[in-house]
Coordinates of N, CA and C in Angstrom, one line a residue:
D1 N 105.6 20.3 138.4 CA 105.0 19.2 138.7 C 103.4 19.4 137.3
R2 N 103.4 20.9 137.2 CA 102.1 21.3 136.4 C 102.6 20.8 134.9
T3 N 103.9 20.8 134.7 CA 104.3 20.0 132.9 C 103.9 18.9 132.7
I4 N 104.2 18.2 134.8 CA 104.4 16.5 134.9 C 102.4 16.5 133.5
R5 N 101.5 17.5 134.8 CA 100.0 16.9 134.6 C 99.5 17.1 133.2
H6 N 100.6 18.3 133.1 CA 99.9 18.8 131.7 C 100.1 17.3 130.7
L7 N 101.1 16.8 130.8 CA 101.7 15.9 130.0 C 100.9 14.4 129.9
G8 N 100.4 14.3 131.2 CA 99.7 13.5 131.6 C 98.2 13.8 130.9
T9 N 97.8 15.0 130.9 CA 95.9 15.0 130.7 C 96.4 14.7 129.1
W10 N 97.1 15.3 128.5 CA 97.2 15.8 127.2 C 98.1 13.9 126.7
K11 N 98.6 13.1 127.5 CA 98.3 11.4 126.4 C 97.0 10.8 127.3
Q12 N 96.5 11.0 128.0 CA 95.2 10.6 128.4 C 94.2 11.1 127.3
K13 N 94.4 11.9 126.3 CA 93.6 12.9 126.0 C 93.4 11.8 124.5
M14 N 94.9 12.0 124.8 CA 95.8 11.3 123.3 C 95.2 9.7 123.1
K15 N 94.9 9.2 124.2 CA 94.8 7.7 123.7 C 93.1 8.1 124.3
D16 N 92.6 8.5 124.6 CA 90.8 8.5 124.6 C 90.3 8.7 122.9
I17 N 91.6 9.8 122.3 CA 90.9 9.9 120.8 C 91.6 8.4 120.0
L18 N 92.8 8.1 120.8 CA 93.0 6.7 119.4 C 92.2 5.2 119.8
N19 N 91.9 5.7 121.4 CA 90.6 4.2 121.7 C 89.8 5.1 120.5
R20 N 88.8 6.2 120.1 CA 87.4 6.8 119.1 C 87.8 6.6 118.0
K21 N 89.4 6.1 117.9 CA 89.4 5.7 116.8 C 89.0 4.9 115.7
E22 N 89.7 4.3 117.1 CA 90.2 2.2 117.1 C 88.8 2.0 116.8
K23 N 87.7 2.5 117.5 CA 86.9 1.8 117.7 C 85.3 2.2 116.5
E24 N 86.2 3.3 115.8 CA 85.2 3.6 115.3 C 85.7 3.1 113.8
L25 N 87.2 2.8 113.3 CA 87.2 1.6 112.5 C 87.2 0.6 112.6
A26 N 86.7 -0.2 113.5 CA 86.2 -1.3 113.7 C 85.0 -1.2 113.4
A27 N 84.2 -0.2 114.0 CA 82.3 -0.1 113.3 C 82.5 0.3 112.0
N28 N 83.8 0.5 111.4 CA 83.6 0.6 109.7 C 83.9 -0.7 109.2
E29 N 85.0 -1.0 109.8 CA 85.0 -2.5 109.2 C 83.8 -3.4 109.4
R30 N 83.2 -3.6 110.5 CA 82.1 -4.6 110.7 C 80.6 -3.9 109.6
F31 N 81.0 -2.6 109.4 CA 79.6 -2.1 108.3 C 80.2 -2.8 107.2
K32 N 81.4 -2.4 106.7 CA 81.5 -3.0 105.4 C 81.5 -4.0 105.2
E33 N 81.3 -5.1 106.5 CA 81.2 -6.6 106.6 C 79.7 -6.8 106.4
R34 N 79.0 -6.0 107.0 CA 77.7 -6.1 106.9 C 77.1 -5.6 105.1
V35 N 78.2 -4.8 104.8 CA 78.3 -4.5 103.3 C 77.4 -5.2 102.4
T36 N 78.5 -6.4 102.6 CA 79.2 -7.1 101.9 C 78.1 -8.2 102.1
Q37 N 78.1 -8.8 102.5 CA 76.9 -9.7 103.6 C 75.8 -9.9 102.7
M38 N 75.0 -8.4 102.9 CA 74.0 -7.9 102.1 C 74.3 -7.4 101.0
E39 N 74.8 -7.6 100.3 CA 75.5 -7.3 98.7 C 75.2 -8.5 98.8
A40 N 75.7 -9.8 99.3 CA 75.4 -11.2 98.6 C 74.4 -11.9 98.2
L41 N 73.6 -11.2 99.6 CA 72.1 -12.1 100.0 C 71.2 -11.1 98.7
I42 N 71.2 -10.2 98.8 CA 70.3 -9.4 97.8 C 71.0 -10.4 96.0
E43 N 73.0 -10.3 95.6 CA 72.9 -11.1 94.5 C 71.8 -12.2 94.4
A44 N 72.1 -13.2 95.6 CA 71.9 -14.8 95.2 C 70.3 -14.6 95.5
A45 N 69.3 -13.4 95.7 CA 67.9 -13.5 96.0 C 67.8 -13.4 94.2
E46 N 68.6 -12.1 94.0 CA 67.7 -12.5 92.5 C 67.9 -12.7 91.7
E47 N 69.4 -14.3 92.0 CA 69.6 -14.9 90.8 C 68.6 -16.6 90.7
R48 N 68.3 -16.6 92.4 CA 66.6 -17.1 92.0 C 65.5 -16.9 91.8
E49 N 65.5 -15.0 91.8 CA 64.1 -15.4 90.8 C 64.8 -15.1 89.5
K50 N 65.2 -14.6 89.3 CA 65.4 -14.9 87.7 C 65.3 -16.6 87.4
L51 N 65.5 -17.3 88.1 CA 65.6 -19.0 87.4 C 64.8 -19.1 87.8
E52 N 63.6 -19.2 89.1 CA 62.9 -19.5 89.2 C 61.6 -18.5 87.5
K53 N 61.7 -17.3 87.8 CA 61.1 -16.5 86.6 C 61.1 -17.7 85.1
E54 N 62.6 -18.5 85.0 CA 62.6 -19.0 83.6 C 61.7 -19.9 83.6
K55 N 62.1 -20.8 85.1 CA 61.5 -21.9 85.4 C 59.7 -21.6 85.2
D56 N 59.2 -20.6 85.2 CA 57.4 -20.5 85.5 C 57.4 -20.1 84.1
L57 N 58.5 -19.8 83.0 CA 57.4 -18.9 81.6 C 57.8 -20.3 81.1
E58 N 58.8 -21.5 81.4 CA 59.3 -22.7 80.6 C 58.0 -23.7 81.1
N59 N 57.4 -23.0 82.0 CA 56.2 -24.2 82.3 C 54.8 -24.0 81.6
F60 N 55.0 -21.9 81.4 CA 53.6 -21.7 81.1 C 53.5 -21.4 79.5
K61 N 54.8 -21.8 79.1 CA 54.5 -21.7 77.4 C 53.8 -22.9 76.9
P62 N 54.1 -24.1 77.4 CA 52.6 -25.6 76.8 C 51.1 -24.5 76.7
L63 N 50.9 -24.0 78.0 CA 49.9 -22.8 77.6 C 49.1 -21.5 76.9
F64 N 50.5 -21.8 76.3 CA 50.7 -20.3 75.8 C 50.5 -21.3 74.4
A65 N 50.8 -21.9 74.1 CA 50.9 -22.6 73.1 C 49.3 -22.7 72.9
Q66 N 48.8 -23.2 73.5 CA 47.1 -23.9 73.2 C 46.5 -22.5 73.0
V67 N 47.0 -20.8 73.4 CA 46.8 -19.9 73.0 C 47.1 -19.4 71.4
V68 N 48.3 -19.8 71.8 CA 48.6 -19.8 69.6 C 48.3 -20.5 69.1
A69 N 47.4 -21.1 69.2 CA 46.9 -22.4 68.3 C 45.3 -21.8 67.9
K70 N 45.4 -21.6 68.7 CA 43.6 -20.6 69.0 C 43.6 -19.8 68.1
A71 N 45.0 -19.2 67.9 CA 44.6 -18.0 67.8 C 45.2 -18.1 66.1
G72 N 45.5 -18.9 66.1 CA 46.0 -18.8 64.4 C 47.2 -17.4 64.4
W73 N 48.5 -17.8 65.5 CA 49.0 -16.6 65.4 C 50.8 -17.3 64.7
D74 N 50.8 -15.9 63.8 CA 52.7 -16.7 63.8 C 53.7 -16.7 64.5
E75 N 55.3 -16.8 64.6 CA 55.5 -17.1 65.8 C 56.3 -15.9 65.9
E76 N 56.7 -15.0 64.6 CA 56.9 -13.6 65.3 C 55.6 -12.5 66.4
K77 N 53.8 -12.9 65.3 CA 53.5 -12.4 66.7 C 53.3 -13.0 68.0
A78 N 52.9 -14.0 68.1 CA 53.5 -14.9 69.2 C 54.3 -14.6 69.9
Q79 N 55.7 -14.3 69.6 CA 57.0 -14.1 70.6 C 56.1 -12.9 70.8
K80 N 56.1 -12.0 70.6 CA 55.4 -10.5 70.3 C 54.4 -10.7 72.0
V81 N 53.8 -10.9 72.0 CA 52.3 -11.5 72.6 C 53.4 -12.5 74.1
L82 N 54.1 -12.9 74.2 CA 55.0 -13.7 74.8 C 55.5 -13.0 75.8
D83 N 56.4 -12.3 75.1 CA 57.1 -11.1 75.9 C 56.0 -9.9 76.0
H84 N 55.1 -9.7 76.1 CA 54.2 -8.5 76.2 C 53.7 -8.9 77.9
M85 N 53.3 -10.6 77.4 CA 52.7 -11.0 78.9 C 53.6 -11.0 80.2
F86 N 55.3 -11.3 79.6 CA 56.4 -11.6 80.6 C 56.2 -10.3 81.1
R87 N 56.7 -8.9 80.5 CA 56.8 -7.7 80.7 C 55.5 -7.2 81.7
G88 N 54.2 -8.0 81.1 CA 53.6 -7.6 82.6 C 52.9 -8.6 83.9
N89 N 53.8 -9.1 83.7 CA 54.1 -10.9 85.0 C 52.7 -11.5 85.3
L90 N 52.5 -12.4 83.6 CA 51.7 -12.9 83.3 C 51.5 -14.2 83.0
Y91 N 52.8 -14.4 83.8 CA 53.5 -15.9 82.4 C 53.5 -16.7 83.8
T92 N 52.2 -16.5 84.3 CA 51.9 -18.4 85.3 C 50.4 -18.7 84.7
E93 N 50.7 -19.5 84.8 CA 48.7 -20.3 84.2 C 47.8 -19.0 85.4
T94 N 48.1 -19.1 86.9 CA 47.0 -18.8 88.1 C 46.8 -17.1 87.6
W95 N 48.3 -16.6 87.4 CA 48.4 -14.7 86.9 C 47.6 -15.0 86.1
Y96 N 47.9 -15.4 84.9 CA 46.9 -14.7 84.0 C 45.7 -15.7 83.7
I97 N 45.0 -16.2 84.4 CA 43.5 -17.0 84.0 C 43.6 -15.7 84.8
H98 N 43.6 -15.5 86.2 CA 42.3 -14.5 86.8 C 42.7 -13.7 86.5
E99 N 43.5 -12.6 86.3 CA 43.9 -11.9 85.1 C 43.3 -11.5 85.2
F100 N 42.7 -11.6 83.6 CA 41.6 -11.3 82.7 C 40.7 -12.0 83.5
T101 N 39.9 -13.4 84.2 CA 39.2 -13.2 83.9 C 38.1 -12.4 85.2
E102 N 38.8 -12.0 85.6 CA 38.3 -10.9 86.8 C 38.6 -9.4 87.1
G103 N 39.4 -8.7 85.1 CA 39.8 -7.6 84.5 C 40.0 -7.0 85.3
R104 N 41.5 -7.5 86.0 CA 42.1 -6.8 86.5 C 43.3 -6.1 85.5
V105 N 43.2 -6.8 84.5 CA 44.8 -6.7 83.4 C 45.3 -5.1 83.1
A106 N 44.1 -4.3 82.1 CA 44.7 -2.9 82.2 C 45.0 -2.6 83.4
K107 N 44.5 -2.8 84.6 CA 45.0 -1.6 85.6 C 46.3 -1.9 86.0
N108 N 45.9 -3.2 86.1 CA 47.8 -4.3 86.8 C 49.1 -3.1 85.7
L109 N 49.1 -3.1 84.5 CA 50.0 -3.1 83.4 C 50.0 -1.2 83.8
E110 N 48.5 -0.8 84.3 CA 49.9 0.8 84.8 C 50.5 1.0 85.3
K111 N 49.7 0.1 86.5 CA 50.9 0.7 87.5 C 52.1 0.8 87.2
I112 N 52.4 -0.6 86.7 CA 54.1 -1.5 86.0 C 54.7 -0.6 85.0
G113 N 53.6 0.3 84.3 CA 54.3 0.9 83.3 C 54.8 0.2 82.2
V114 N 53.5 -0.5 82.6 CA 53.5 -1.6 80.7 C 52.0 -1.3 80.1
E115 N 52.8 -1.1 78.3 CA 51.3 -1.1 77.6 C 50.1 -1.5 77.5
P116 N 49.1 -1.6 77.6 CA 48.2 -2.8 77.0 C 48.4 -3.3 75.7
F117 N 47.8 -4.4 76.0 CA 47.6 -5.3 74.6 C 46.2 -4.2 74.0
D118 N 46.9 -4.6 72.3 CA 45.8 -4.2 71.1 C 44.7 -5.3 71.5
E119 N 44.1 -4.4 70.8 CA 42.2 -5.1 70.9 C 41.8 -6.5 70.6
D120 N 42.7 -6.9 69.5 CA 42.8 -8.3 69.0 C 43.5 -9.4 70.1
E121 N 44.9 -8.8 70.2 CA 45.0 -9.8 71.5 C 44.6 -10.5 72.6
M122 N 43.7 -8.6 73.4 CA 43.5 -8.8 74.2 C 41.9 -9.7 74.3
Q123 N 40.9 -9.5 73.0 CA 39.6 -10.7 72.9 C 40.3 -11.8 73.0
V124 N 41.3 -12.7 72.6 CA 41.7 -14.1 72.7 C 42.4 -14.2 73.5
L125 N 43.1 -13.9 74.3 CA 43.5 -13.7 75.8 C 42.4 -14.4 76.6
M126 N 41.6 -13.1 76.5 CA 40.6 -13.1 77.5 C 39.7 -13.8 77.0
D127 N 38.8 -14.5 76.3 CA 38.0 -15.6 75.8 C 39.1 -17.1 76.3
F128 N 40.1 -17.2 75.7 CA 40.9 -18.5 75.9 C 40.9 -19.0 78.2
A129 N 41.1 -17.7 78.8 CA 41.1 -17.9 79.9 C 39.8 -18.1 80.6
F130 N 38.5 -17.7 79.6 CA 37.5 -18.1 79.9 C 36.9 -19.4 80.1
E131 N 37.1 -19.6 78.8 CA 36.8 -20.6 78.8 C 38.3 -22.6 78.8
H132 N 39.3 -21.8 79.6 CA 40.0 -22.5 79.9 C 40.0 -23.1 81.0
D133 N 39.7 -21.9 82.6 CA 39.1 -22.2 83.6 C 37.7 -22.4 84.0
E134 N 37.6 -23.2 84.6 CA 36.3 -24.1 84.8 C 34.8 -23.5 85.6
L135 N 35.4 -22.8 86.3 CA 34.3 -21.3 87.2 C 34.2 -20.2 86.3
S136 N 35.1 -20.0 85.0 CA 34.8 -18.5 84.5 C 34.2 -19.2 83.5
K137 N 34.5 -20.5 83.3 CA 33.5 -20.8 81.8 C 31.6 -21.1 82.1
T138 N 32.1 -21.6 83.7 CA 30.7 -21.7 84.3 C 29.7 -20.1 83.8
V139 N 30.6 -19.6 85.0 CA 30.2 -18.2 85.0 C 29.8 -17.7 83.5
R140 N 30.1 -17.4 82.3 CA 29.8 -17.1 81.1 C 29.0 -18.0 80.8
Y141 N 29.1 -19.6 81.4 CA 27.7 -19.6 80.5 C 26.6 -19.4 80.9
L142 N 26.5 -19.1 82.5 CA 25.3 -18.1 83.3 C 24.8 -17.2 82.7
A143 N 26.1 -16.2 82.3 CA 25.6 -14.9 81.7 C 25.3 -14.8 80.6
G144 N 25.0 -16.2 79.7 CA 24.4 -16.2 78.8 C 22.4 -16.4 79.4
K145 N 22.4 -16.6 79.9 CA 21.0 -16.6 80.7 C 20.6 -15.5 81.7
T146 N 21.4 -15.5 82.1 CA 21.8 -14.0 83.6 C 21.6 -12.4 82.6
G147 N 22.6 -12.6 81.6 CA 22.1 -10.9 80.8 C 23.4 -10.2 81.0
W148 N 24.8 -11.3 82.0 CA 26.4 -10.2 82.9 C 26.5 -10.1 81.6
D149 N 27.2 -8.5 81.1 CA 27.7 -8.2 80.4 C 29.4 -8.6 80.9
L150 N 30.2 -8.1 80.7 CA 31.8 -9.0 80.1 C 32.5 -8.3 82.1
R151 N 31.8 -6.8 81.9 CA 32.8 -6.9 83.5 C 31.9 -7.3 84.9
D152 N 30.6 -7.8 84.4 CA 29.9 -8.4 85.6 C 30.1 -9.8 85.4
Q153 N 30.8 -10.5 84.3 CA 31.0 -11.7 84.5 C 32.6 -11.7 85.5
Q154 N 33.2 -10.6 85.2 CA 34.4 -10.4 85.7 C 34.5 -10.5 87.7
Q155 N 33.3 -9.7 88.3 CA 33.0 -9.1 89.1 C 32.9 -10.5 89.9
V156 N 31.9 -11.3 89.2 CA 31.4 -11.9 89.3 C 32.1 -13.3 89.6
V157 N 33.0 -13.6 89.0 CA 34.1 -14.9 88.8 C 35.2 -14.1 90.2
H158 N 35.4 -12.9 90.3 CA 36.5 -12.3 91.7 C 35.3 -13.0 93.2
K159 N 34.7 -12.5 92.8 CA 33.7 -12.8 94.3 C 33.3 -14.2 94.6
L160 N 33.8 -14.8 93.9 CA 33.5 -16.5 94.3 C 34.5 -17.3 94.5
R161 N 35.8 -16.4 93.8 CA 37.0 -17.0 93.9 C 37.2 -16.5 95.7
R162 N 36.5 -15.2 96.3 CA 37.9 -14.5 96.9 C 36.6 -15.8 98.5
I163 N 34.8 -16.3 98.0 CA 34.4 -16.0 99.1 C 35.0 -18.2 99.2
G164 N 35.9 -18.7 97.9 CA 36.5 -20.0 98.5 C 36.0 -21.1 97.0
C165 N 34.9 -20.3 96.2 CA 34.5 -21.2 94.8 C 35.0 -21.2 93.9
V166 N 36.1 -21.9 93.8 CA 37.7 -21.4 92.8 C 37.2 -22.7 91.4
H167 N 35.6 -23.4 92.3 CA 35.7 -24.5 90.7 C 34.0 -25.0 91.1
P168 N 33.3 -25.3 90.1 CA 31.8 -25.3 90.0 C 31.2 -26.3 91.0
R169 N 32.1 -27.4 91.4 CA 31.4 -27.7 92.8 C 31.7 -27.3 93.6
A170 N 32.4 -26.3 93.8 CA 32.6 -25.7 95.6 C 30.6 -24.9 94.8
L171 N 30.7 -24.0 94.3 CA 29.7 -23.3 93.7 C 28.2 -23.9 93.9
Q172 N 28.7 -25.1 93.4 CA 27.3 -26.1 93.5 C 26.4 -25.9 95.4
V173 N 27.9 -26.8 95.9 CA 28.0 -26.6 97.2 C 27.0 -25.4 97.8
N174 N 27.3 -24.6 98.1 CA 26.9 -23.6 98.2 C 25.5 -23.1 98.1
I175 N 25.3 -23.2 96.8 CA 23.9 -22.4 95.9 C 22.8 -23.9 97.0
K176 N 23.3 -24.8 96.7 CA 22.5 -26.5 97.3 C 22.4 -26.0 98.9
T177 N 23.5 -26.1 99.6 CA 23.2 -25.9 100.9 C 22.6 -23.9 101.5
G178 N 22.1 -22.8 100.5 CA 21.9 -21.6 100.3 C 22.8 -20.7 101.2
I179 N 24.3 -21.3 101.4 CA 24.4 -20.5 102.0 C 25.4 -19.6 100.7
L180 N 25.3 -19.2 99.9 CA 26.1 -18.5 98.8 C 25.9 -17.0 98.8
N181 N 24.9 -16.1 99.2 CA 24.7 -15.0 99.5 C 25.0 -14.5 101.2
K182 N 25.0 -15.7 101.8 CA 25.1 -15.3 103.1 C 27.1 -15.1 103.1
Q183 N 27.8 -16.4 102.9 CA 29.3 -16.1 102.7 C 29.6 -14.3 101.8
L184 N 29.2 -14.5 101.4 CA 28.8 -13.1 99.9 C 28.9 -12.2 101.0
K185 N 27.8 -11.7 101.4 CA 27.5 -11.0 102.8 C 28.3 -10.9 103.5
K186 N 28.9 -12.3 104.2 CA 29.6 -12.1 104.8 C 31.1 -11.5 104.5
H187 N 31.7 -11.4 103.2 CA 33.3 -10.9 102.9 C 32.7 -9.7 102.2
K188 N 31.7 -8.7 102.5 CA 31.2 -7.5 102.1 C 30.9 -7.5 100.4
F189 N 30.6 -8.8 99.8 CA 30.4 -8.1 98.3 C 28.4 -8.5 98.3
L190 N 28.4 -8.2 96.9 CA 26.5 -8.1 96.8 C 26.3 -9.6 96.6
P191 N 25.4 -9.9 97.0 CA 24.6 -10.9 97.4 C 23.9 -10.9 95.7
F192 N 23.2 -11.5 95.3 CA 22.7 -12.2 94.1 C 21.4 -11.6 94.3
G193 N 20.9 -11.5 93.1 CA 19.4 -11.0 93.4 C 18.2 -11.8 93.1
E194 N 16.7 -12.4 93.6 CA 16.1 -13.0 93.2 C 16.0 -13.3 91.7
K195 N 16.9 -12.7 90.3 CA 16.1 -13.2 89.6 C 17.7 -14.3 89.3
S196 N 18.6 -14.0 89.6 CA 19.9 -14.3 89.4 C 20.2 -15.7 90.4
M197 N 19.7 -15.9 91.6 CA 19.8 -17.2 91.9 C 18.4 -18.0 92.1
E198 N 17.7 -17.5 91.1 CA 16.8 -18.5 90.7 C 17.9 -19.6 89.3
I199 N 18.5 -18.6 88.4 CA 18.4 -19.4 87.5 C 20.0 -20.2 88.0
L200 N 20.9 -20.0 89.4 CA 22.2 -20.3 90.0 C 21.5 -22.1 90.1
E201 N 20.7 -21.6 91.4 CA 19.8 -22.6 91.7 C 19.6 -23.7 90.2
G202 N 19.0 -23.7 89.2 CA 18.8 -24.6 88.4 C 20.1 -25.0 88.0
W203 N 20.7 -24.2 87.8 CA 22.0 -24.3 86.8 C 22.7 -25.9 88.2
A204 N 22.3 -24.9 89.2 CA 23.7 -26.2 90.7 C 22.2 -27.1 90.5
S205 N 20.7 -27.5 90.2 CA 20.5 -29.2 90.3 C 21.0 -30.0 88.9
L206 N 20.9 -28.4 87.9 CA 21.7 -29.6 86.0 C 22.9 -30.1 86.6
Y207 N 23.8 -29.0 87.7 CA 25.3 -29.7 87.4 C 25.3 -30.8 88.6
A208 N 24.3 -30.5 89.8 CA 24.5 -32.3 90.5 C 23.7 -32.9 89.6
A209 N 22.7 -33.2 88.6 CA 22.5 -34.5 88.0 C 23.4 -34.5 87.4
S210 N 23.9 -34.3 86.7 CA 25.1 -34.3 85.2 C 26.0 -34.6 85.7
H211 N 26.0 -34.6 87.3 CA 27.6 -35.5 87.5 C 27.1 -36.3 89.2
S212 N 26.2 -36.6 89.3 CA 25.3 -37.9 89.9 C 26.1 -37.1 91.1
L213 N 25.3 -36.3 91.1 CA 25.6 -35.7 92.5 C 24.4 -35.5 93.6
G214 N 23.7 -36.4 94.6 CA 23.0 -35.4 95.5 C 22.4 -33.7 95.8

């Protein structure tokens, strides 16, 4: 009887071990299936990202061609700068314009381990960005009257965009309705001083007149 009991216990233990092993194998198979599915999803996402980057770059090239024409770069120089912009994630119009006009280029390139642009390249890219974007062009025009240096201009462009003034018309409306400084304070930005506001108000009146606005 004792032998039979021992055999029964042993058989039960073996069954438990086999069941546990079967469960472990099944779990391993499910894990392998999940890994395979994740790898397929990652591969598909990487392929989509690659295609999107290629599309963005193609869409950016006509604008970059204008930069090249303005700078007078030869083909080799132009390709060097374009490659640099691609490595720095500056290959869409919005990224390029915003990074340069808000003064974030050097800092963001450093973050991702990309070397800075040469001084002459930086100047051309900066000037074009300010001239191409209507808000930035307006800020640069106002700087001629306020005395803002480049860093000031970039900070002004940055805070105006953050409160929704992405175009001169929006800026003119904010000035005319008297809410510009209130909006800046609301978003934790320093308001414009009295002298700057006088200049901004004068610009707003000229802008309204030239665009037949009330």
